[in-house]
Amino acid sequence: MGFRDLIADFKLQWGVHPDGHKSLTSERPIESMPLPERLVLPLAQHIGAPARPVVAPGERVLRGQRLAEPVGMVSSAVHAPTSGRIADIGDYPVPHPSGLAAAALVLLPDGLDEPVAFEPCEDPHSLEADEIARRVAAGGVVGLGGATFPAAVKLGLGKRNPVHTLLLNGGECEPYLSCDDRTMRERPQAVVDGARLMARALGAQAVVIGIERNKPAAIAAVQLAASGHPEVSVRALPVRYPMGSEKQLVAYLTGVEVPAGGLSAEVGVVVHNVGTAAEVSRVLRTGEPLTHRALTVSGAAISRPANLRVAIGTSVADIIAHCGGVRRDVARYVMGGPMMGMLLPGTDVPVVKGSSGVLSLTSEEAGGGSASACIRCARCAGVCPIGLQPFEMAARIRAGRAEAAVDLGLKDCIGCGSCAYTCPAKIPLSHYFSYAKGSLAAAERSRLKNESIKKLTAARSERLAREAREKAEAAARRKAEREAAKRRAAEAAAGEAAEERREVPQVSA
Amino acid sequence: MLIAVTSLTLIATCLGLILGIAARRFHVEPPELVSELEAMLPGSQCGQCGFPGCNGAAEALADGLAPVTLCPPGGPALALALADKLGVQVELGAMGEREPTIAAVREDICIGCTKCFKECPTDAIHGAMKQMHSVMKEACTGCGKCAEICPTEAVTLVPVAATLGNWRWREPAFA
Amino acid sequence: MTTPVHAPHAHDGGSVGRVMRLVMLALLPVTLWGFYLFGWPAIWLWLITVGSAMLFELVCLRVSGRGGPTILRDGSAALAGWLLALTLPPWSPWWIAVIGSFVAICIAKHAYGGLGQNPFNPAMVARVALLISFPLEMTQWVAPAPLFSGTGPDAIEALERLLFSSPIPDALTSATLLGHVKTEASRGVDLLASVPSFGAAAADGIGRHAGSIGETGSWLILAGGLFLISRRVIGWHVPVAVLAGLCVPAMLAHGLDPAHHLSARHHLFAGAAMLGAFFIATDLVTSPATVTGRLLYGLAIGFLSWVIRSFAGFPEGFAFAVLLMNACVPIIDRFTRPRIYGHGATDGRAA
């Protein structure tokens, strides 16, 4: 650890040190889990528009076949993890805190695992930048750290802003999770290779791989793999949560802050997860799309904690059964890490591209308890990596003034949960912020709807006026016609009468 | 003692008088307030607020006779905007959590009389004579005028279905 | 549909009750030392203050319909009573303790909405209210009459004395150093004469001199405070700033005019400075939430205490200084908000 690191560490004021629980799984190599009987593949496994299915129910599909295509600029394709038959396309429970169902494809594997013809690439480093991004997009790669932003879109960021550095996030600061650690130890070549490919796509000259100091084996492995590549450097990160948050990583490794509301690319930096890098390397070299991912199965309640490579679409219930089921009362099933992961309403939900972990937590691990009054200890402000004052924001939100919380920086909140983790009064601070962000978004939606309704109403009254006018005009026209007709009739009658009059004398004569 | 009481009383009286006169003298009734308020309202004249149309609602708001939360289609966003405009505090409590509703046509009962879409203030109902009518979700304000006029009660107001797109976290329960 | 549980699905295990218990633990040594120094009257007084504070808390919570006895478990009422007891003259009558608890809990705390809502430190509000309302009783100091030494009353006698408010025997009445020099100064005796006449005990920090129950054992208070800082219950900012705000002007003034200004050492050890710096000014609810704010707040408290002690009519000014600065906390907080990441500076340095 160099002097520069020491200074940087000392300056770090934020963050918490949650109990890591990493030893449950960190020495367990990633094992492949056998295919389950049914795979459920949600169409929205990424940030952006849901993919559009390109297969029909009943159709037989092959491994690696594209099942749904991206829609619009920010979207990602979905591929078949194995060969089989599409049983249904409809709404199925997805990993979401609401427990709602959403559009998904159901694939019943036929056990043959017959692949489509892939196009391997011997030397992907000779590909053009655009071609790398195109193949990454075609492979359906999204950010595997949990944010699930389509990787190819992020690789295109170099076009708008010059990107000088690609940061690879090997922090894995969430407790329990060790799949990134294992990936770096087992596939360091793929991580470095993928990072170099992404740097090429971005036009970045340097790659910095940041790994927390609690993973010495990973640091050594990646350093060894990077030894032949002078543009790739490995930096050890202090162990604290949320070191792996993009903003924190950028500030720590480059000394530059990402502007509020902006992208890291604006300061010439793009961040990718190490798992994503390994997948990018595999996708480009083999031509096989992203259909499996490594994840950590852990928690005190699980019988056999493990790191698994599972087919996307495998249900949480199948994974837990594969790991020997649970041996204690499970208070919460969590997808992702405990700090930011979501509580699963049930185990009948599939693993998606962004699922980094499946945790079965006992009530002692999950913490919580009923909230009490804030004592203004300001611990939340001390740990906030962004420099917010969570207790002040929560007090305003509680009083129904979400907009006042925005003035205090609600929109800068990264939702890391450090504040709620450390709050002695157990106030659900993160929940308050999600609630306020949600109600502000809903208010914005209703404002937009109001505006469009106002336009509709205006259009309607204009239409009604036009119709009335047309009606009036038509009526006037008809009246005029009627009158004209009447006039003509009257004239005709008058003429006849005149003639008659002329005739009358003749008659009388 | 007496001097103090008298002088304070005098000062208070004088200041009170000045304030009173100033209030009358410089009283400005912003004439454009009503029209500005009306421009903020949805303008669908749905009448859910209990006032005759959006103009009536705007007048009531300007006179302080109606709460800023009066407009259900406008929702909390409008209430906040109105409160901001009028400089009042807003209590969104009941309003924020009110379930939004939307009109739905029951296909088996609809006789295609077109009464509802003539009534609809936002042209949210489509369909021709003797045909099934359908509701455009984006345009419906849930005002319920269609439901009132439907001769067969085929139009009902139903809660907007929760989707991943509109689902949001509720306010946490606090001990 | 019930609201699902939001992340994080982990907690560091801390609780409000734990915070309060740690503070009490830190107060224990100096409290026991106070009991030893001032004997049974102090023990009874402490019991009555803490007991009545808890009772009033219970009543207030019941009246406002906020739960039953389990809510006392957070310990905040006991702690407020405890702190108040430590600032009372050791041989005060029982009703001083009860009125003090009433003011602290019912008025200073619950009238503002209960735990976390009070702008002023409850113990200090109570102390100031007592000092202003009952100046005589609140300045009846006794010389230390340690337990087992036979100079003080035994348990029964002490209880009787407390309940019937018997006057303190002349042999035991004493004054605090700050009070003594103030009185002497009003008679025209300057510090060069009055300080030596008080004796050396006032400045050794051990506490063998008159004072309130918990303010004289300065070294034990320091130990408790360092314990709290090491357990991260309080930050170092407020105590350090308070002591600096008190000592720096004291040193300067003493250097310039030793006849009229006490030395920093006396300011530190003779009054409530230590107790106040580590246990009163650091009260979480009523102190600022930002680092800069805490430094400002502490400096101002220290400086105001020195000003009041040096120039005002009251010999001790810590409680007043704390209350004055409590009133400034909202404005301090507002103007010392930390910079939010990504705002203002994009080059990584503070704006």
mmCIF file with all atom_site columns, C-alpha atoms in Angstrom, chain C residues 131-238:
data_model
loop_
_atom_site.group_PDB
_atom_site.id
_atom_site.type_symbol
_atom_site.label_atom_id
_atom_site.label_alt_id
_atom_site.label_comp_id
_atom_site.label_asym_id
_atom_site.label_entity_id
_atom_site.label_seq_id
_atom_site.pdbx_PDB_ins_code
_atom_site.Cartn_x
_atom_site.Cartn_y
_atom_site.Cartn_z
_atom_site.occupancy
_atom_site.B_iso_or_equiv
_atom_site.pdbx_formal_charge
_atom_site.auth_seq_id
_atom_site.auth_comp_id
_atom_site.auth_asym_id
_atom_site.auth_atom_id
_atom_site.pdbx_PDB_model_num
ATOM 1   C CA . LEU C 1 131 ? -30.815 28.171 39.808 1.00 0.00 ? 131 LEU C CA 1
ATOM 2   C CA . ILE C 1 132 ? -33.010 31.121 38.955 1.00 0.00 ? 132 ILE C CA 1
ATOM 3   C CA . SER C 1 133 ? -35.970 30.009 41.065 1.00 0.00 ? 133 SER C CA 1
ATOM 4   C CA . PHE C 1 134 ? -34.112 28.748 44.119 1.00 0.00 ? 134 PHE C CA 1
ATOM 5   C CA . PRO C 1 135 ? -30.774 30.567 44.140 1.00 0.00 ? 135 PRO C CA 1
ATOM 6   C CA . LEU C 1 136 ? -30.195 29.913 47.812 1.00 0.00 ? 136 LEU C CA 1
ATOM 7   C CA . GLU C 1 137 ? -30.698 26.146 47.749 1.00 0.00 ? 137 GLU C CA 1
ATOM 8   C CA . MET C 1 138 ? -28.790 25.838 44.509 1.00 0.00 ? 138 MET C CA 1
ATOM 9   C CA . THR C 1 139 ? -25.693 27.441 45.987 1.00 0.00 ? 139 THR C CA 1
ATOM 10  C CA . GLN C 1 140 ? -25.610 25.559 49.282 1.00 0.00 ? 140 GLN C CA 1
ATOM 11  C CA . TRP C 1 141 ? -22.336 23.746 48.835 1.00 0.00 ? 141 TRP C CA 1
ATOM 12  C CA . VAL C 1 142 ? -20.783 21.299 51.228 1.00 0.00 ? 142 VAL C CA 1
ATOM 13  C CA . ALA C 1 143 ? -17.197 20.365 51.754 1.00 0.00 ? 143 ALA C CA 1
ATOM 14  C CA . PRO C 1 144 ? -16.516 16.736 50.898 1.00 0.00 ? 144 PRO C CA 1
ATOM 15  C CA . ALA C 1 145 ? -17.578 14.475 53.751 1.00 0.00 ? 145 ALA C CA 1
ATOM 16  C CA . PRO C 1 146 ? -16.548 11.072 52.450 1.00 0.00 ? 146 PRO C CA 1
ATOM 17  C CA . LEU C 1 147 ? -18.365 7.898  53.251 1.00 0.00 ? 147 LEU C CA 1
ATOM 18  C CA . PHE C 1 148 ? -16.890 5.879  56.112 1.00 0.00 ? 148 PHE C CA 1
ATOM 19  C CA . SER C 1 149 ? -15.012 8.944  57.353 1.00 0.00 ? 149 SER C CA 1
ATOM 20  C CA . GLY C 1 150 ? -17.652 9.743  59.955 1.00 0.00 ? 150 GLY C CA 1
ATOM 21  C CA . THR C 1 151 ? -17.902 13.377 58.939 1.00 0.00 ? 151 THR C CA 1
ATOM 22  C CA . GLY C 1 152 ? -21.148 13.000 57.000 1.00 0.00 ? 152 GLY C CA 1
ATOM 23  C CA . PRO C 1 153 ? -24.514 11.608 58.123 1.00 0.00 ? 153 PRO C CA 1
ATOM 24  C CA . ASP C 1 154 ? -25.322 7.898  57.816 1.00 0.00 ? 154 ASP C CA 1
ATOM 25  C CA . ALA C 1 155 ? -27.983 6.554  55.473 1.00 0.00 ? 155 ALA C CA 1
ATOM 26  C CA . ILE C 1 156 ? -31.020 7.110  57.734 1.00 0.00 ? 156 ILE C CA 1
ATOM 27  C CA . GLU C 1 157 ? -29.849 10.463 58.964 1.00 0.00 ? 157 GLU C CA 1
ATOM 28  C CA . ALA C 1 158 ? -29.130 11.566 55.407 1.00 0.00 ? 158 ALA C CA 1
ATOM 29  C CA . LEU C 1 159 ? -32.605 10.564 54.278 1.00 0.00 ? 159 LEU C CA 1
ATOM 30  C CA . GLU C 1 160 ? -34.181 12.506 57.125 1.00 0.00 ? 160 GLU C CA 1
ATOM 31  C CA . ARG C 1 161 ? -32.020 15.500 56.290 1.00 0.00 ? 161 ARG C CA 1
ATOM 32  C CA . LEU C 1 162 ? -33.084 15.273 52.642 1.00 0.00 ? 162 LEU C CA 1
ATOM 33  C CA . LEU C 1 163 ? -36.797 14.913 53.376 1.00 0.00 ? 163 LEU C CA 1
ATOM 34  C CA . PHE C 1 164 ? -36.984 17.619 56.014 1.00 0.00 ? 164 PHE C CA 1
ATOM 35  C CA . SER C 1 165 ? -34.521 19.965 54.323 1.00 0.00 ? 165 SER C CA 1
ATOM 36  C CA . SER C 1 166 ? -32.436 20.492 57.423 1.00 0.00 ? 166 SER C CA 1
ATOM 37  C CA . PRO C 1 167 ? -29.779 23.153 57.040 1.00 0.00 ? 167 PRO C CA 1
ATOM 38  C CA . ILE C 1 168 ? -26.237 22.040 56.435 1.00 0.00 ? 168 ILE C CA 1
ATOM 39  C CA . PRO C 1 169 ? -24.126 22.140 59.581 1.00 0.00 ? 169 PRO C CA 1
ATOM 40  C CA . ASP C 1 170 ? -21.869 25.163 59.592 1.00 0.00 ? 170 ASP C CA 1
ATOM 41  C CA . ALA C 1 171 ? -18.823 22.998 59.895 1.00 0.00 ? 171 ALA C CA 1
ATOM 42  C CA . LEU C 1 172 ? -19.513 21.514 56.507 1.00 0.00 ? 172 LEU C CA 1
ATOM 43  C CA . THR C 1 173 ? -20.718 24.500 54.498 1.00 0.00 ? 173 THR C CA 1
ATOM 44  C CA . SER C 1 174 ? -18.298 25.503 51.872 1.00 0.00 ? 174 SER C CA 1
ATOM 45  C CA . ALA C 1 175 ? -18.096 27.263 48.558 1.00 0.00 ? 175 ALA C CA 1
ATOM 46  C CA . THR C 1 176 ? -16.913 26.378 45.111 1.00 0.00 ? 176 THR C CA 1
ATOM 47  C CA . LEU C 1 177 ? -13.788 28.061 43.902 1.00 0.00 ? 177 LEU C CA 1
ATOM 48  C CA . LEU C 1 178 ? -15.702 29.981 41.278 1.00 0.00 ? 178 LEU C CA 1
ATOM 49  C CA . GLY C 1 179 ? -18.231 31.155 43.849 1.00 0.00 ? 179 GLY C CA 1
ATOM 50  C CA . HIS C 1 180 ? -15.545 31.947 46.378 1.00 0.00 ? 180 HIS C CA 1
ATOM 51  C CA . VAL C 1 181 ? -13.528 34.170 44.070 1.00 0.00 ? 181 VAL C CA 1
ATOM 52  C CA . LYS C 1 182 ? -16.660 35.920 42.881 1.00 0.00 ? 182 LYS C CA 1
ATOM 53  C CA . THR C 1 183 ? -17.671 36.727 46.464 1.00 0.00 ? 183 THR C CA 1
ATOM 54  C CA . GLU C 1 184 ? -14.186 37.823 47.342 1.00 0.00 ? 184 GLU C CA 1
ATOM 55  C CA . ALA C 1 185 ? -13.984 39.988 44.271 1.00 0.00 ? 185 ALA C CA 1
ATOM 56  C CA . SER C 1 186 ? -17.208 41.738 45.308 1.00 0.00 ? 186 SER C CA 1
ATOM 57  C CA . ARG C 1 187 ? -15.473 42.543 48.597 1.00 0.00 ? 187 ARG C CA 1
ATOM 58  C CA . GLY C 1 188 ? -12.520 43.937 46.688 1.00 0.00 ? 188 GLY C CA 1
ATOM 59  C CA . VAL C 1 189 ? -10.206 40.979 47.198 1.00 0.00 ? 189 VAL C CA 1
ATOM 60  C CA . ASP C 1 190 ? -8.488  40.089 43.955 1.00 0.00 ? 190 ASP C CA 1
ATOM 61  C CA . LEU C 1 191 ? -7.571  36.651 42.715 1.00 0.00 ? 191 LEU C CA 1
ATOM 62  C CA . LEU C 1 192 ? -3.990  36.839 43.841 1.00 0.00 ? 192 LEU C CA 1
ATOM 63  C CA . ALA C 1 193 ? -5.301  36.728 47.392 1.00 0.00 ? 193 ALA C CA 1
ATOM 64  C CA . SER C 1 194 ? -8.570  34.806 47.020 1.00 0.00 ? 194 SER C CA 1
ATOM 65  C CA . VAL C 1 195 ? -7.329  31.800 45.050 1.00 0.00 ? 195 VAL C CA 1
ATOM 66  C CA . PRO C 1 196 ? -4.591  30.759 47.472 1.00 0.00 ? 196 PRO C CA 1
ATOM 67  C CA . SER C 1 197 ? -6.999  31.205 50.371 1.00 0.00 ? 197 SER C CA 1
ATOM 68  C CA . PHE C 1 198 ? -9.296  28.580 48.833 1.00 0.00 ? 198 PHE C CA 1
ATOM 69  C CA . GLY C 1 199 ? -6.676  25.888 48.874 1.00 0.00 ? 199 GLY C CA 1
ATOM 70  C CA . ALA C 1 200 ? -4.952  23.823 46.250 1.00 0.00 ? 200 ALA C CA 1
ATOM 71  C CA . ALA C 1 201 ? -7.577  21.088 45.939 1.00 0.00 ? 201 ALA C CA 1
ATOM 72  C CA . ALA C 1 202 ? -9.566  23.021 43.350 1.00 0.00 ? 202 ALA C CA 1
ATOM 73  C CA . ALA C 1 203 ? -6.996  22.620 40.628 1.00 0.00 ? 203 ALA C CA 1
ATOM 74  C CA . ASP C 1 204 ? -5.773  19.050 40.962 1.00 0.00 ? 204 ASP C CA 1
ATOM 75  C CA . GLY C 1 205 ? -8.747  17.514 39.187 1.00 0.00 ? 205 GLY C CA 1
ATOM 76  C CA . ILE C 1 206 ? -9.290  14.914 41.877 1.00 0.00 ? 206 ILE C CA 1
ATOM 77  C CA . GLY C 1 207 ? -12.248 16.746 43.253 1.00 0.00 ? 207 GLY C CA 1
ATOM 78  C CA . ARG C 1 208 ? -11.669 17.032 46.985 1.00 0.00 ? 208 ARG C CA 1
ATOM 79  C CA . HIS C 1 209 ? -13.479 20.344 47.112 1.00 0.00 ? 209 HIS C CA 1
ATOM 80  C CA . ALA C 1 210 ? -17.008 21.660 47.150 1.00 0.00 ? 210 ALA C CA 1
ATOM 81  C CA . GLY C 1 211 ? -19.071 21.322 44.029 1.00 0.00 ? 211 GLY C CA 1
ATOM 82  C CA . SER C 1 212 ? -22.016 19.464 42.577 1.00 0.00 ? 212 SER C CA 1
ATOM 83  C CA . ILE C 1 213 ? -22.085 15.683 42.830 1.00 0.00 ? 213 ILE C CA 1
ATOM 84  C CA . GLY C 1 214 ? -20.535 14.886 39.513 1.00 0.00 ? 214 GLY C CA 1
ATOM 85  C CA . GLU C 1 215 ? -18.484 17.844 38.474 1.00 0.00 ? 215 GLU C CA 1
ATOM 86  C CA . THR C 1 216 ? -15.453 17.627 40.712 1.00 0.00 ? 216 THR C CA 1
ATOM 87  C CA . GLY C 1 217 ? -13.876 14.314 39.709 1.00 0.00 ? 217 GLY C CA 1
ATOM 88  C CA . SER C 1 218 ? -12.396 15.786 36.547 1.00 0.00 ? 218 SER C CA 1
ATOM 89  C CA . TRP C 1 219 ? -10.018 12.942 35.700 1.00 0.00 ? 219 TRP C CA 1
ATOM 90  C CA . LEU C 1 220 ? -12.793 10.367 35.978 1.00 0.00 ? 220 LEU C CA 1
ATOM 91  C CA . ILE C 1 221 ? -15.002 12.492 33.747 1.00 0.00 ? 221 ILE C CA 1
ATOM 92  C CA . LEU C 1 222 ? -12.179 12.703 31.237 1.00 0.00 ? 222 LEU C CA 1
ATOM 93  C CA . ALA C 1 223 ? -11.784 8.929  31.343 1.00 0.00 ? 223 ALA C CA 1
ATOM 94  C CA . GLY C 1 224 ? -15.516 8.449  30.773 1.00 0.00 ? 224 GLY C CA 1
ATOM 95  C CA . GLY C 1 225 ? -15.478 10.926 27.911 1.00 0.00 ? 225 GLY C CA 1
ATOM 96  C CA . LEU C 1 226 ? -12.521 9.237  26.231 1.00 0.00 ? 226 LEU C CA 1
ATOM 97  C CA . PHE C 1 227 ? -14.318 5.921  26.613 1.00 0.00 ? 227 PHE C CA 1
ATOM 98  C CA . LEU C 1 228 ? -17.356 7.369  24.784 1.00 0.00 ? 228 LEU C CA 1
ATOM 99  C CA . ILE C 1 229 ? -15.158 8.772  22.035 1.00 0.00 ? 229 ILE C CA 1
ATOM 100 C CA . SER C 1 230 ? -13.418 5.425  21.647 1.00 0.00 ? 230 SER C CA 1
ATOM 101 C CA . ARG C 1 231 ? -16.796 3.695  21.343 1.00 0.00 ? 231 ARG C CA 1
ATOM 102 C CA . ARG C 1 232 ? -17.852 6.312  18.810 1.00 0.00 ? 232 ARG C CA 1
ATOM 103 C CA . VAL C 1 233 ? -20.861 7.352  20.856 1.00 0.00 ? 233 VAL C CA 1
ATOM 104 C CA . ILE C 1 234 ? -19.700 10.947 20.726 1.00 0.00 ? 234 ILE C CA 1
ATOM 105 C CA . GLY C 1 235 ? -17.214 12.641 18.443 1.00 0.00 ? 235 GLY C CA 1
ATOM 106 C CA . TRP C 1 236 ? -14.065 14.387 19.630 1.00 0.00 ? 236 TRP C CA 1
ATOM 107 C CA . HIS C 1 237 ? -15.114 17.670 18.028 1.00 0.00 ? 237 HIS C CA 1
ATOM 108 C CA . VAL C 1 238 ? -17.436 19.108 20.651 1.00 0.00 ? 238 VAL C CA 1
#
